[in-house]
Short mmCIF file of C-alpha atoms and ligand atoms in Angstrom, two decimals:
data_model
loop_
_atom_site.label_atom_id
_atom_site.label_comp_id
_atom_site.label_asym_id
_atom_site.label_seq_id
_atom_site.Cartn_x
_atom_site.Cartn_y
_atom_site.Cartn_z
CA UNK A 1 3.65 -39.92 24.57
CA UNK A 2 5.71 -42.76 23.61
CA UNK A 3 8.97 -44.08 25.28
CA UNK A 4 10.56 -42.57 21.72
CA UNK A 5 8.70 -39.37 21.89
CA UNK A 6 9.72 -38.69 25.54
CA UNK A 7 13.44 -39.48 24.72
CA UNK A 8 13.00 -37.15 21.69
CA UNK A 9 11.56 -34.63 23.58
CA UNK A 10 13.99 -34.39 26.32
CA UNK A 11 16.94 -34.55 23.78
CA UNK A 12 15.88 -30.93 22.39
CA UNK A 13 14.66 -29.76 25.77
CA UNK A 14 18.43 -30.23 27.09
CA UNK A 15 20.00 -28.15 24.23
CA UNK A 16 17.71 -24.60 25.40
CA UNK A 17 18.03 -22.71 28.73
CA UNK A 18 15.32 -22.75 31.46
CA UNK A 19 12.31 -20.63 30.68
CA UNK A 20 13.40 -20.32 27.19
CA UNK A 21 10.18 -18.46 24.94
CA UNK A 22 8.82 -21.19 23.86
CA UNK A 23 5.66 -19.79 21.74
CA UNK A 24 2.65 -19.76 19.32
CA UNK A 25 1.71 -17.58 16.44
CA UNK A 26 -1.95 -17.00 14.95
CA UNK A 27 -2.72 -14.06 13.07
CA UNK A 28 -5.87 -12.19 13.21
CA UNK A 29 -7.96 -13.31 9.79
CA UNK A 30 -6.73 -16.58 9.86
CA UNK A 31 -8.41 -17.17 13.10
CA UNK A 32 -10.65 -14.66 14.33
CA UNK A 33 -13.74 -14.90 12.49
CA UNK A 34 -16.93 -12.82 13.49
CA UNK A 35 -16.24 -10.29 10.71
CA UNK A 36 -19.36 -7.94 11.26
CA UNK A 37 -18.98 -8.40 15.33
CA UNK A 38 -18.70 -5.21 17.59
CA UNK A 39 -18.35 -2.64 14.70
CA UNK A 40 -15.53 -4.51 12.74
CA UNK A 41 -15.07 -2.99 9.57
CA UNK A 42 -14.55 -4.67 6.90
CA UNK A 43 -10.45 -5.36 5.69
CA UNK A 44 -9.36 -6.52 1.96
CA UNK A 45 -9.02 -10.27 2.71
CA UNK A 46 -12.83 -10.01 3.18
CA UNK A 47 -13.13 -8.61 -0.16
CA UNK A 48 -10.79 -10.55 -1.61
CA UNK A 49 -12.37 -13.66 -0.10
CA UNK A 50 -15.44 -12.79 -1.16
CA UNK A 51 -14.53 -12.34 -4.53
CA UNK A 52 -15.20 -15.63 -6.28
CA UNK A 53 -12.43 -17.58 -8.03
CA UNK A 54 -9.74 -16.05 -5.71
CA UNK A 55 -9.79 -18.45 -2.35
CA UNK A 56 -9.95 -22.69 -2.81
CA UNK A 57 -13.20 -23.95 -2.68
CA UNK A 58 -14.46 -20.44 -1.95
CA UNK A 59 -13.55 -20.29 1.71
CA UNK A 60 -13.40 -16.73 3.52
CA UNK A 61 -12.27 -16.53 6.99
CA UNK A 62 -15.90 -15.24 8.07
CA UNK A 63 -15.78 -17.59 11.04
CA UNK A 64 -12.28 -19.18 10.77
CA UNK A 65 -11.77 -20.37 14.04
CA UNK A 66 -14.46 -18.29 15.76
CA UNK A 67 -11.31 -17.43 17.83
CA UNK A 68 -12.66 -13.90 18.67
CA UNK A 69 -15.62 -15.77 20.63
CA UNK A 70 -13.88 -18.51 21.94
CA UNK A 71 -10.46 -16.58 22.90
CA UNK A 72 -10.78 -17.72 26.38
CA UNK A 73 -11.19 -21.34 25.78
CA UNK A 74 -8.40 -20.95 23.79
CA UNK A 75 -6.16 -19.32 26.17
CA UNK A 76 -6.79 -22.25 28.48
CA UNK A 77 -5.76 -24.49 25.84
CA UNK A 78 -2.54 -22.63 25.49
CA UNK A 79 -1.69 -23.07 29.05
CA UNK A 80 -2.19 -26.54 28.91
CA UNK A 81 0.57 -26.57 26.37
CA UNK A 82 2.89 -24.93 28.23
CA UNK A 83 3.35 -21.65 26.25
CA UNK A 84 5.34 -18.94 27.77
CA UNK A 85 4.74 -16.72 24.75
CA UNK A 86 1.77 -16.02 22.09
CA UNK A 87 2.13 -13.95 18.91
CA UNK A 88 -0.81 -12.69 17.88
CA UNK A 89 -1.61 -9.86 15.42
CA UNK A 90 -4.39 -7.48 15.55
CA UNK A 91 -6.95 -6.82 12.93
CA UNK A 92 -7.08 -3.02 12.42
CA UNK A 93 -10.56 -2.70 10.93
CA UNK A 94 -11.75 -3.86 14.50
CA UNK A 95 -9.53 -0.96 15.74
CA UNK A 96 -10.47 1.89 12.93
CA UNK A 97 -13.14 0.50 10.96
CA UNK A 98 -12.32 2.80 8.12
CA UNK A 99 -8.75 2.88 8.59
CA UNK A 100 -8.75 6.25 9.99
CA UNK A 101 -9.81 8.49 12.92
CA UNK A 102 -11.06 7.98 16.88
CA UNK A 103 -10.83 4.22 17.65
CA UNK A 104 -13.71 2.01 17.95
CA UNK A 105 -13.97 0.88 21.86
CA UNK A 106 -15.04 -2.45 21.44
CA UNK A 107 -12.51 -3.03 19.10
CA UNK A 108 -9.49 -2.30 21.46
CA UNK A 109 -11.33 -4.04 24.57
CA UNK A 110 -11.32 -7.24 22.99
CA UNK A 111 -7.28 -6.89 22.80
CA UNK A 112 -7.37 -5.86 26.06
CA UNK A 113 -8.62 -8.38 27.43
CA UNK A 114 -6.79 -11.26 25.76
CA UNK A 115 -3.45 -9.52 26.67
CA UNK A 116 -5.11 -9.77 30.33
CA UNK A 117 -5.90 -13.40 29.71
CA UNK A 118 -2.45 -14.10 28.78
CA UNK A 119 -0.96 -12.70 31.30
CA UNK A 120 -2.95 -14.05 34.03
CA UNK A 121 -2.19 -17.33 32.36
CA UNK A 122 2.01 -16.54 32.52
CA UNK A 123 1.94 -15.83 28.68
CA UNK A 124 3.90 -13.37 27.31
CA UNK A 125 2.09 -11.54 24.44
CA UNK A 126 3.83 -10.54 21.31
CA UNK A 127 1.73 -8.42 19.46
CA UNK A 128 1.97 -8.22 15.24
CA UNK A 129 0.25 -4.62 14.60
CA UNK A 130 -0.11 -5.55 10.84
CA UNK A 131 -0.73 -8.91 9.54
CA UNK A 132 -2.36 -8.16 6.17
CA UNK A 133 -5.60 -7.25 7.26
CA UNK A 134 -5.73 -3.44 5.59
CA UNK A 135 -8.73 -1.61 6.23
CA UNK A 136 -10.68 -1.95 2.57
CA UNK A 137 -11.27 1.82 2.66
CA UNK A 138 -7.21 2.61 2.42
CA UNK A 139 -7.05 0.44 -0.21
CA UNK A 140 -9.90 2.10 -1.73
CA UNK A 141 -7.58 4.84 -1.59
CA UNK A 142 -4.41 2.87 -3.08
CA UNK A 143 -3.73 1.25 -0.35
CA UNK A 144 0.03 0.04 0.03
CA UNK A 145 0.33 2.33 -3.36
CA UNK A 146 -0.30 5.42 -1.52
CA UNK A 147 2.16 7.32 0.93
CA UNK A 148 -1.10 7.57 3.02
CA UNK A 149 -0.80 4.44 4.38
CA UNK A 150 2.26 5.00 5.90
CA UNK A 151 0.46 8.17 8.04
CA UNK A 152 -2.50 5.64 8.80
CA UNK A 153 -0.26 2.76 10.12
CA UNK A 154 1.55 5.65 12.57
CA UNK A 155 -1.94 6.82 13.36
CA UNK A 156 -3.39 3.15 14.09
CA UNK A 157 0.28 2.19 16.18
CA UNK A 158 -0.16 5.09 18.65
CA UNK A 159 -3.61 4.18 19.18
CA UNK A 160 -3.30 0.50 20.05
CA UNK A 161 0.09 1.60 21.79
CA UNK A 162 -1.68 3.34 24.28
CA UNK A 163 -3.85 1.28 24.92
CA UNK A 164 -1.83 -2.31 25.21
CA UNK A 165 1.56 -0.57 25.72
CA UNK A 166 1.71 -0.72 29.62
CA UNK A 167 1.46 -4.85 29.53
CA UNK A 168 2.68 -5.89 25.42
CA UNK A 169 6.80 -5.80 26.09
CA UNK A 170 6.85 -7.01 22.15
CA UNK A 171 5.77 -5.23 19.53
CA UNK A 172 6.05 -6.45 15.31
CA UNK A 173 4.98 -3.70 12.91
CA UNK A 174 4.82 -5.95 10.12
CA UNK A 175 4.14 -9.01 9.07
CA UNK A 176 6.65 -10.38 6.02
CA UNK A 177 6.06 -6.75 3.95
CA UNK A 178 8.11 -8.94 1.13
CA UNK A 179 5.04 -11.59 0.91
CA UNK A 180 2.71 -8.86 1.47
CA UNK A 181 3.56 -6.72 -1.55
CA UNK A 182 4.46 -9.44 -4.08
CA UNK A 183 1.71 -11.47 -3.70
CA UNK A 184 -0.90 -8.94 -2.67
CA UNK A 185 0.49 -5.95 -5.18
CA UNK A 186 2.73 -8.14 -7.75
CA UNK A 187 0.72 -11.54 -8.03
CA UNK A 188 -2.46 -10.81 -6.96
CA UNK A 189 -2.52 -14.09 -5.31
CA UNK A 190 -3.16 -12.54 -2.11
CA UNK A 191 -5.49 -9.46 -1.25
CA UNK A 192 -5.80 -6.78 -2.70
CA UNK A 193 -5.13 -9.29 -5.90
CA UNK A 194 -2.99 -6.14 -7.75
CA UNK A 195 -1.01 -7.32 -10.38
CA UNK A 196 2.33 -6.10 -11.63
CA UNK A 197 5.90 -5.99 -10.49
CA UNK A 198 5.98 -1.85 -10.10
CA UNK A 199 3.20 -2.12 -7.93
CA UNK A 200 4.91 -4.42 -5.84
CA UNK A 201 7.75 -2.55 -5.12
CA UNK A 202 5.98 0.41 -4.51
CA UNK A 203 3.56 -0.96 -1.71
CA UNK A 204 7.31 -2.20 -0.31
CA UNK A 205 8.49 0.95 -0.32
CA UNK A 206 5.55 2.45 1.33
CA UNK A 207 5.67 -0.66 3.74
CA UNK A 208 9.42 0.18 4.78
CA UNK A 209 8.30 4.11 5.64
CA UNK A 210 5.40 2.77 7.36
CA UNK A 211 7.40 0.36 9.73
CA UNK A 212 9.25 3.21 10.93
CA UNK A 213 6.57 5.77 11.15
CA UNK A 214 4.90 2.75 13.23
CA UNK A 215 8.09 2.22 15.37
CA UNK A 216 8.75 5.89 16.38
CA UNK A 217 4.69 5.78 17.27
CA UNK A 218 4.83 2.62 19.78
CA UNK A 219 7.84 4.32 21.16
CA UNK A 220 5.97 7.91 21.88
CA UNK A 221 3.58 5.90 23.98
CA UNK A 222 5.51 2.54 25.00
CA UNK A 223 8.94 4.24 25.82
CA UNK A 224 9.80 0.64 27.78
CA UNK A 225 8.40 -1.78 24.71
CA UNK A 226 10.92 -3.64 22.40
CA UNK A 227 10.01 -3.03 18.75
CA UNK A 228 10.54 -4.67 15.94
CA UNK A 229 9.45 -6.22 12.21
CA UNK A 230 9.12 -9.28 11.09
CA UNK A 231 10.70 -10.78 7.81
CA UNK A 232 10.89 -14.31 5.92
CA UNK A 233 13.96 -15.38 5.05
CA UNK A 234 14.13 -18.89 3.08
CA UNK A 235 17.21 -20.46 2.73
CA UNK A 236 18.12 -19.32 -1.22
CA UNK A 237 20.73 -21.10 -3.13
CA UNK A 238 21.92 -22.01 -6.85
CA UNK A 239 20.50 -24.79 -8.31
CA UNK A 240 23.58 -26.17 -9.95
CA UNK A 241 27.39 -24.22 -10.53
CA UNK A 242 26.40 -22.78 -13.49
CA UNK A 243 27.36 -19.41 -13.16
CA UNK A 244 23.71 -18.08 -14.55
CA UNK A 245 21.94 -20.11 -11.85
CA UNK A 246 24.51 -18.38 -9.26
CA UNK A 247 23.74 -14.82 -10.66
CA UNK A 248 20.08 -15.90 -10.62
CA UNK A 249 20.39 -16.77 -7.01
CA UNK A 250 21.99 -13.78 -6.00
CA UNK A 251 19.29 -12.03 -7.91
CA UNK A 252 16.66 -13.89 -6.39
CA UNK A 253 17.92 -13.25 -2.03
CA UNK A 254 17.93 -9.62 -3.64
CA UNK A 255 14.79 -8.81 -4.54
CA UNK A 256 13.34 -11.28 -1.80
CA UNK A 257 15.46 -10.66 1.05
CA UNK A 258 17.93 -7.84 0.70
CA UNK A 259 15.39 -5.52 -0.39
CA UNK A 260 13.69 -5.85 3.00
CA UNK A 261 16.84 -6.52 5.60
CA UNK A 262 18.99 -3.77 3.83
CA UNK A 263 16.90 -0.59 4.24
CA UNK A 264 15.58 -2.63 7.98
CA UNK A 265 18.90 -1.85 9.15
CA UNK A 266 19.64 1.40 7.72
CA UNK A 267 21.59 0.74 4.35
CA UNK A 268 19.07 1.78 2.47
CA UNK A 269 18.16 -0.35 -0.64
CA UNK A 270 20.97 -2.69 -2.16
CA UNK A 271 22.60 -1.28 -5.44
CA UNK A 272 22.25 -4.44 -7.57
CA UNK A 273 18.63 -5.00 -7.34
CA UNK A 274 17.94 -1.30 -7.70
CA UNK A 275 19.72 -1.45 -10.57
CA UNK A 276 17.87 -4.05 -12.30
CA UNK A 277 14.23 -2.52 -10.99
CA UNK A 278 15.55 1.27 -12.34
CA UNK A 279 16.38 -0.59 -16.00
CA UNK A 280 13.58 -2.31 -15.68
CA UNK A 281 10.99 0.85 -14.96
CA UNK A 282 9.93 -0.52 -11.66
CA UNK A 283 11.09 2.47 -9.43
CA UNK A 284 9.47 5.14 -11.63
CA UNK A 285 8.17 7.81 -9.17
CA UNK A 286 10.13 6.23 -5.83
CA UNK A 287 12.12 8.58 -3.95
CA UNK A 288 15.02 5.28 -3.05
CA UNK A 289 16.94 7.66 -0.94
CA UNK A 290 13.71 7.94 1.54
CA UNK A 291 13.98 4.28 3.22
CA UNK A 292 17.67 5.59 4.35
CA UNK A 293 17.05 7.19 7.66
CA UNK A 294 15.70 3.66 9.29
CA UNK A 295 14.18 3.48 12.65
CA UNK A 296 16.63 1.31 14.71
CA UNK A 297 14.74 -2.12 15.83
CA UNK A 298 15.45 -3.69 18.98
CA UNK A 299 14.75 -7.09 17.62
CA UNK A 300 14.72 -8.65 14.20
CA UNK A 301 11.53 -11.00 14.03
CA UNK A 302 12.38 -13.90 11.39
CA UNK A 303 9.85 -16.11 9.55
CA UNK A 304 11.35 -20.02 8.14
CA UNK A 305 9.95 -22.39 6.52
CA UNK A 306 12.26 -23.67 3.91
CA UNK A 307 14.76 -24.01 1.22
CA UNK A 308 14.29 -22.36 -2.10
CA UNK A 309 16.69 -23.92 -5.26
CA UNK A 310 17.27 -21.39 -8.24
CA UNK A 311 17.59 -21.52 -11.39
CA UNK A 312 17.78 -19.29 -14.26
CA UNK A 313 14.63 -18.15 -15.74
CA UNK A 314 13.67 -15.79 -18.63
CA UNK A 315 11.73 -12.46 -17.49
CA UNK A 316 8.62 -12.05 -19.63
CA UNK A 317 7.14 -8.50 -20.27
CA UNK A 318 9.08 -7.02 -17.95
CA UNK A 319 7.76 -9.26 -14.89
CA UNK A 320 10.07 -10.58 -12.24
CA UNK A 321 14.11 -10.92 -11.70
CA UNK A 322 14.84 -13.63 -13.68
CA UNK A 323 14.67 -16.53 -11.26
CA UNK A 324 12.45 -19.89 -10.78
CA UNK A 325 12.28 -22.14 -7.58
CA UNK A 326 12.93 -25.90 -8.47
CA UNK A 327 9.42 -27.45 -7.07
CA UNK A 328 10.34 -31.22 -6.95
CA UNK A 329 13.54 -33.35 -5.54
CA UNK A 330 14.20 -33.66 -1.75
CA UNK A 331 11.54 -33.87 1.13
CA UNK A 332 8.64 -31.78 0.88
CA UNK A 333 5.87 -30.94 3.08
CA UNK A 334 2.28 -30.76 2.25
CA UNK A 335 1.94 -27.56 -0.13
CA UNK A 336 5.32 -28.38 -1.93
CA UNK A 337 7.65 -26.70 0.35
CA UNK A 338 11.30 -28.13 0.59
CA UNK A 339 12.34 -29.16 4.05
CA UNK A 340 15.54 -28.14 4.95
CA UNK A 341 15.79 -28.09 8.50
CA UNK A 342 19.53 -26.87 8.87
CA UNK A 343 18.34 -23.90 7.02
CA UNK A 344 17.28 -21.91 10.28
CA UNK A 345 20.77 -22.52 11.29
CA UNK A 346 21.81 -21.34 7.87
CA UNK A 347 19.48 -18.39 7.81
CA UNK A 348 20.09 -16.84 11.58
CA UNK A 349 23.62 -17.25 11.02
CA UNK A 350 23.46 -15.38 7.39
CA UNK A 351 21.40 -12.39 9.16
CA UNK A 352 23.62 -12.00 12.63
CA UNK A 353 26.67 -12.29 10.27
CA UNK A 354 25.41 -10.04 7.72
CA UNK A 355 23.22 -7.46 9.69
CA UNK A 356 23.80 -8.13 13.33
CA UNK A 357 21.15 -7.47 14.83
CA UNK A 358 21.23 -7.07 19.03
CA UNK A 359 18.58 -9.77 19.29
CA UNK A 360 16.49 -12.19 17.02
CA UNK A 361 13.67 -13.94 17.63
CA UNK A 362 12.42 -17.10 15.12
CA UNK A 363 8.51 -15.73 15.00
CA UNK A 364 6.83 -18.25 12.44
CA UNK A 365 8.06 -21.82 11.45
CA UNK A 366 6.19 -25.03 10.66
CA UNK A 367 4.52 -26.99 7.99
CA UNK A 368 1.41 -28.21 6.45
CA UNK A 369 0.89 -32.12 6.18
CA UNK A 370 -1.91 -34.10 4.76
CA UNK A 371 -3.00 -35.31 8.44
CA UNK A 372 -4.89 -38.07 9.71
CA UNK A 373 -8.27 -37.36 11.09
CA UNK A 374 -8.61 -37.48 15.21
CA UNK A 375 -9.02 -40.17 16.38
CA UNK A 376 -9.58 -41.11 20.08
CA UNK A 377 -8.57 -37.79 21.16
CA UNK A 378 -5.93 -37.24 19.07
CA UNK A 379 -4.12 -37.02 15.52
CA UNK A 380 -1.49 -38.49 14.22
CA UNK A 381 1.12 -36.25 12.51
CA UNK A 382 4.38 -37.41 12.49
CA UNK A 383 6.13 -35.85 9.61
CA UNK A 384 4.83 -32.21 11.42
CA UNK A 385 6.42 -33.57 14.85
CA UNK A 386 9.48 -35.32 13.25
CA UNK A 387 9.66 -31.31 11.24
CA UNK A 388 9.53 -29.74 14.92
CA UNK A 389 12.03 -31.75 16.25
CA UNK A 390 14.55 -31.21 13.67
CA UNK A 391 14.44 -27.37 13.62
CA UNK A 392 14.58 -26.89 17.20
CA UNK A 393 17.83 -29.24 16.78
CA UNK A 394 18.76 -26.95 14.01
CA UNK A 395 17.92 -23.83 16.63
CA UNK A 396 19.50 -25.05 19.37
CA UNK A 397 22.49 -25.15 16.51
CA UNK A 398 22.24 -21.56 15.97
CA UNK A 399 22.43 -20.56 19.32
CA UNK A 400 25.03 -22.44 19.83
CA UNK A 401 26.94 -20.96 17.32
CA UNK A 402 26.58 -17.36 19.23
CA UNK A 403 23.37 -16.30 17.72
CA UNK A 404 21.14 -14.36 19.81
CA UNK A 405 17.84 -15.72 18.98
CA UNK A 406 15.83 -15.41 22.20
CA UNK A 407 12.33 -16.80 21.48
CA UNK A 408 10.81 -19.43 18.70
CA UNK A 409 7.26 -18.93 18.11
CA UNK A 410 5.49 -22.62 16.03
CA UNK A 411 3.45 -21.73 12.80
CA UNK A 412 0.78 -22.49 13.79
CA UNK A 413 -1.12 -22.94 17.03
CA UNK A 414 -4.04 -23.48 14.64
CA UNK A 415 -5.27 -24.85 11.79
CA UNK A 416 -6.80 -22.06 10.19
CA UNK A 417 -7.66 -20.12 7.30
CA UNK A 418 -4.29 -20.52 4.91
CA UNK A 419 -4.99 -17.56 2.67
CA UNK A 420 -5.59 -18.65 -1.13
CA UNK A 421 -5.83 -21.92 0.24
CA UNK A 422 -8.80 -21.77 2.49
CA UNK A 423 -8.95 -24.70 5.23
CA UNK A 424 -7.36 -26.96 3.01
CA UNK A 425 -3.82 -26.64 4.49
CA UNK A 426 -3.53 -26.92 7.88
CA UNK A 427 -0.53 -25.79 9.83
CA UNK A 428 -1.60 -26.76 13.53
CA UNK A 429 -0.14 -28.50 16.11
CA UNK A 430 -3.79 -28.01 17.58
CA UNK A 431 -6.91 -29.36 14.85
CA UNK A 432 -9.47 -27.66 14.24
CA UNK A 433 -12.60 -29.50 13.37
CA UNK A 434 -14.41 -26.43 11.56
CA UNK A 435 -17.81 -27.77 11.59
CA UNK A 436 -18.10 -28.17 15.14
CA UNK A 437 -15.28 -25.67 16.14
CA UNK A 438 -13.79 -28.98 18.79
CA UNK A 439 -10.15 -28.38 19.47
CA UNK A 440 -7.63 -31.75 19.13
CA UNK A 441 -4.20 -31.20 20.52
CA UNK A 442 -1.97 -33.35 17.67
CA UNK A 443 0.97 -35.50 18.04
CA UNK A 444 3.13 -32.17 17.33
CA UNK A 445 1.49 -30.60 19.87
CA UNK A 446 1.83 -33.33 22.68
CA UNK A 447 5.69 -33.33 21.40
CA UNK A 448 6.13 -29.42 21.79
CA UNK A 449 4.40 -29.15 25.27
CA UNK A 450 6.48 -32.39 26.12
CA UNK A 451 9.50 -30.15 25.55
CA UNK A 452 8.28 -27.16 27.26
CA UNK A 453 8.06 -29.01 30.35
CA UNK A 454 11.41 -30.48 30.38
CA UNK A 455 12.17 -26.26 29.85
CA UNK A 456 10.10 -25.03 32.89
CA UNK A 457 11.96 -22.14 34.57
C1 GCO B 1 3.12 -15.78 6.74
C2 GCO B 1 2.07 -15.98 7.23
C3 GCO B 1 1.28 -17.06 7.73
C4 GCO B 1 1.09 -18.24 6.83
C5 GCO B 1 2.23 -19.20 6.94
C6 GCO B 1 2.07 -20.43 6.11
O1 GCO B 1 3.50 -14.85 7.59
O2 GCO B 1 3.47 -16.21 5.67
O3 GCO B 1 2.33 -15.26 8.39
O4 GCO B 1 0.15 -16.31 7.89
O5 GCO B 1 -0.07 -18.85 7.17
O6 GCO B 1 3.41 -18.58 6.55
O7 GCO B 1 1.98 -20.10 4.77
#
């Protein structure tokens, strides 16, 4: 750590209470590996993987970051760092193989005994019940298309709940549902690769029911846990003045964000985009009044990573809400991402104002840099450090301004397996060398447990 580092360090450490959560996310398939191990079954990013054309340079997350061998390792590592808190998700084919039915033992020991892991270690486990990992056999019955997922999710909640719900105090039923159904159902840049906007919306809609069905579950057997879901929200805003980029932008925090926060806290879907996606065919079948009667969260999990500029577009056979995201101008990270740092003051402040939520916790944000291999022990990734620094400034902002954001999770602990991107973008502030599985703390990292140690409680 350098005299500059140190002073840096201590500079955000002095904005944030004693003991604040200070965490780390992973999620389940991006780190786990060991696919076929203990009666896994098998989920639709292993399909999808497989499925050539689909991932960059044909990676598949078969053994990622081996994490589900090493977990222990790794939980020393973490407590090296300093975390207080680790958000992890849990892969649901190791739960239910098929999706369905009496749990598979193995399965729910291996949670079990990272939760004890963390715990003995003084790390508080957040636990993400769905991170994308679907069970392929749902989605060989229509998956997020069918209302039977939302049954299975309950089914697979109450399960797990029992099981973890005396020691996980957090609980987030899903994972970003917005990124999950457009680029999974609408894209088919994601598993299950479906294509079409209609689709979309209707593995959203399914998604919203489920979240519920999954939060009155955890309750029944976790009356003490705090529940909650996790959405992105980017900062969104007009291009230019021109009054069609303006509508555009409006359009654009619709379909991307409202959709999602609305019916989270019980307003059911907003009226504008509803209006376009009835003219437009997409709710055909969708029973809109059904989201209404939400499930009150105790939390509101939030996912940032940048700034998106709007502009106008034209909507071509029916696909889409009119909208494009400017992809060049300002600072950008590694996979073309704006930075915009005082957008996570922006954004918490836009959601407490808007929804007001009793509590908030920032569960994903970081970046992906073209970074320097180790060397001597180490790596060399300023821009990700220098990105750190700035949004815990821009946190510390938030909170000052009266939001109630109570814990900050860093995408990622990792590097690891970056969906349609395979290895080749790495989030970490730990490297992972993946042909010899040897753990590097980075610059970020050294930076981030600097900070938690000027935070000790
Ligand atoms: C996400 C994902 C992460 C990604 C990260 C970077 O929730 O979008 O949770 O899995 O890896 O966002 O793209």
């Amino acid at each position: 750590m350098t005299v500059v580092d140190e002073a840096a360090a201590t500079a955000v450490a002095m904005r944030f209470p004693a003991g604040y959560r200070f965490g780390a996310a992973t999620a389940s398939y991006q780190i786990e590996g060991a696919v076929t191990a203990d009666g896994r079954g098998q989920s639709i990013w292993d399909t999808y993987a497989h499925t050539s054309g689909r991932i960059r340079n044909g990676d598949t997350g078969d053994v990622a970051c081996d994490h589900y061998h090493r977990w222990e390792a790794d939980l020393d590592l973490m407590a090296s760092v300093g975390l207080r808190a680790y958000r992890f998700s849990i892969a649901w084919p190791r739960i239910q193989p098929a999706g369905r039915g009496s749990p598979n033992a193995a399965g729910l020991d291996h949670y079990d005994r990272l939760v004890d892991g963390l715990l003995a270690r003084g790390i508080e486990p957040w636990a993400t019940l769905y991170h994308w990992d679907l069970p392929q056999a749902l989605e060989d019955g229509g998956g997020w298309t069918s209302p039977e997922a939302v049954e299975r999710l309950a089914e697979y909640a109450s399960v797990v709940a029992r099981r973890l719900g005396d020691r996980v105090g957090h609980w987030i039923t899903l994972n970003e549902p917005r990124t999950h159904s457009l680029m999974g159902y609408g894209v088919g840049r994601h598993a299950p690769g479906r294509t079409g906007w209609a689709s979309a919306v209707r593995a959203a809609h399914h998604m919203h029911l489920a979240h519920a069905g999954a939060t009155r579950a955890i309750r029944a057997s976790a009356p003490a846990a705090r529940v909650g879901v996790c959405h992105d929200v980017n900062l969104v805003v007009p291009a230019s003045e021109r009054a069609e980029d303006v509508a555009a932008a409006l359009r654009h925090d619709g379909a991307l964000h409202r959709w999602f926060l609305d019916p989270t806290f019980g307003r059911g879907y907003p009226d504008d985009v509803a209006a376009w996606y009835d003219a437009h065919g997409f709710l055909d079948g969708i029973d809109v009044d059904a989201v209404r009667p939400a499930e009150p969260i105790d939390f509101l999990a939030v996912n940032y990573y940048r700034r998106e500029r709007v502009v106008d577009a034209p909507v071509r056979d029916g696909w889409g809400i009119g909208s494009a995201v400017l992809e060049d101008g300002g600072e950008r990270s590694g996979n073309g991402w704006e930075v915009w740092p005082d957008g996570l003051r922006e954004v918490l402040v836009r959601v407490r104002d808007d929804y007001a939520p009793a509590e908030m916790a920032i569960t994903e944000n970081g970046a992906t840099y073209d970074d320097p291999p180790p060397v001597d022990g180490t790596v060399e990734d300023e821009p990700r450090r220098s990105y750190l620094e700035r949004h815990l400034h821009a946190l510390a902002d938030a909170r000052d301004a009266g939001v109630p954001v109570e814990a900050y999770f860093v995408w990622s602990l990792f590097d690891n397996f970056e969906w349609a991107e395979g290895y080749t973008k790495r989030f970490g502030v730990v490297h992972v060398d993946f042909a010899t599985q040897q753990r590097t703390l980075k610059a970020s990292g050294r930076f981030y447990a600097n900070i938690l140690r000027h935070t000790r409680g």
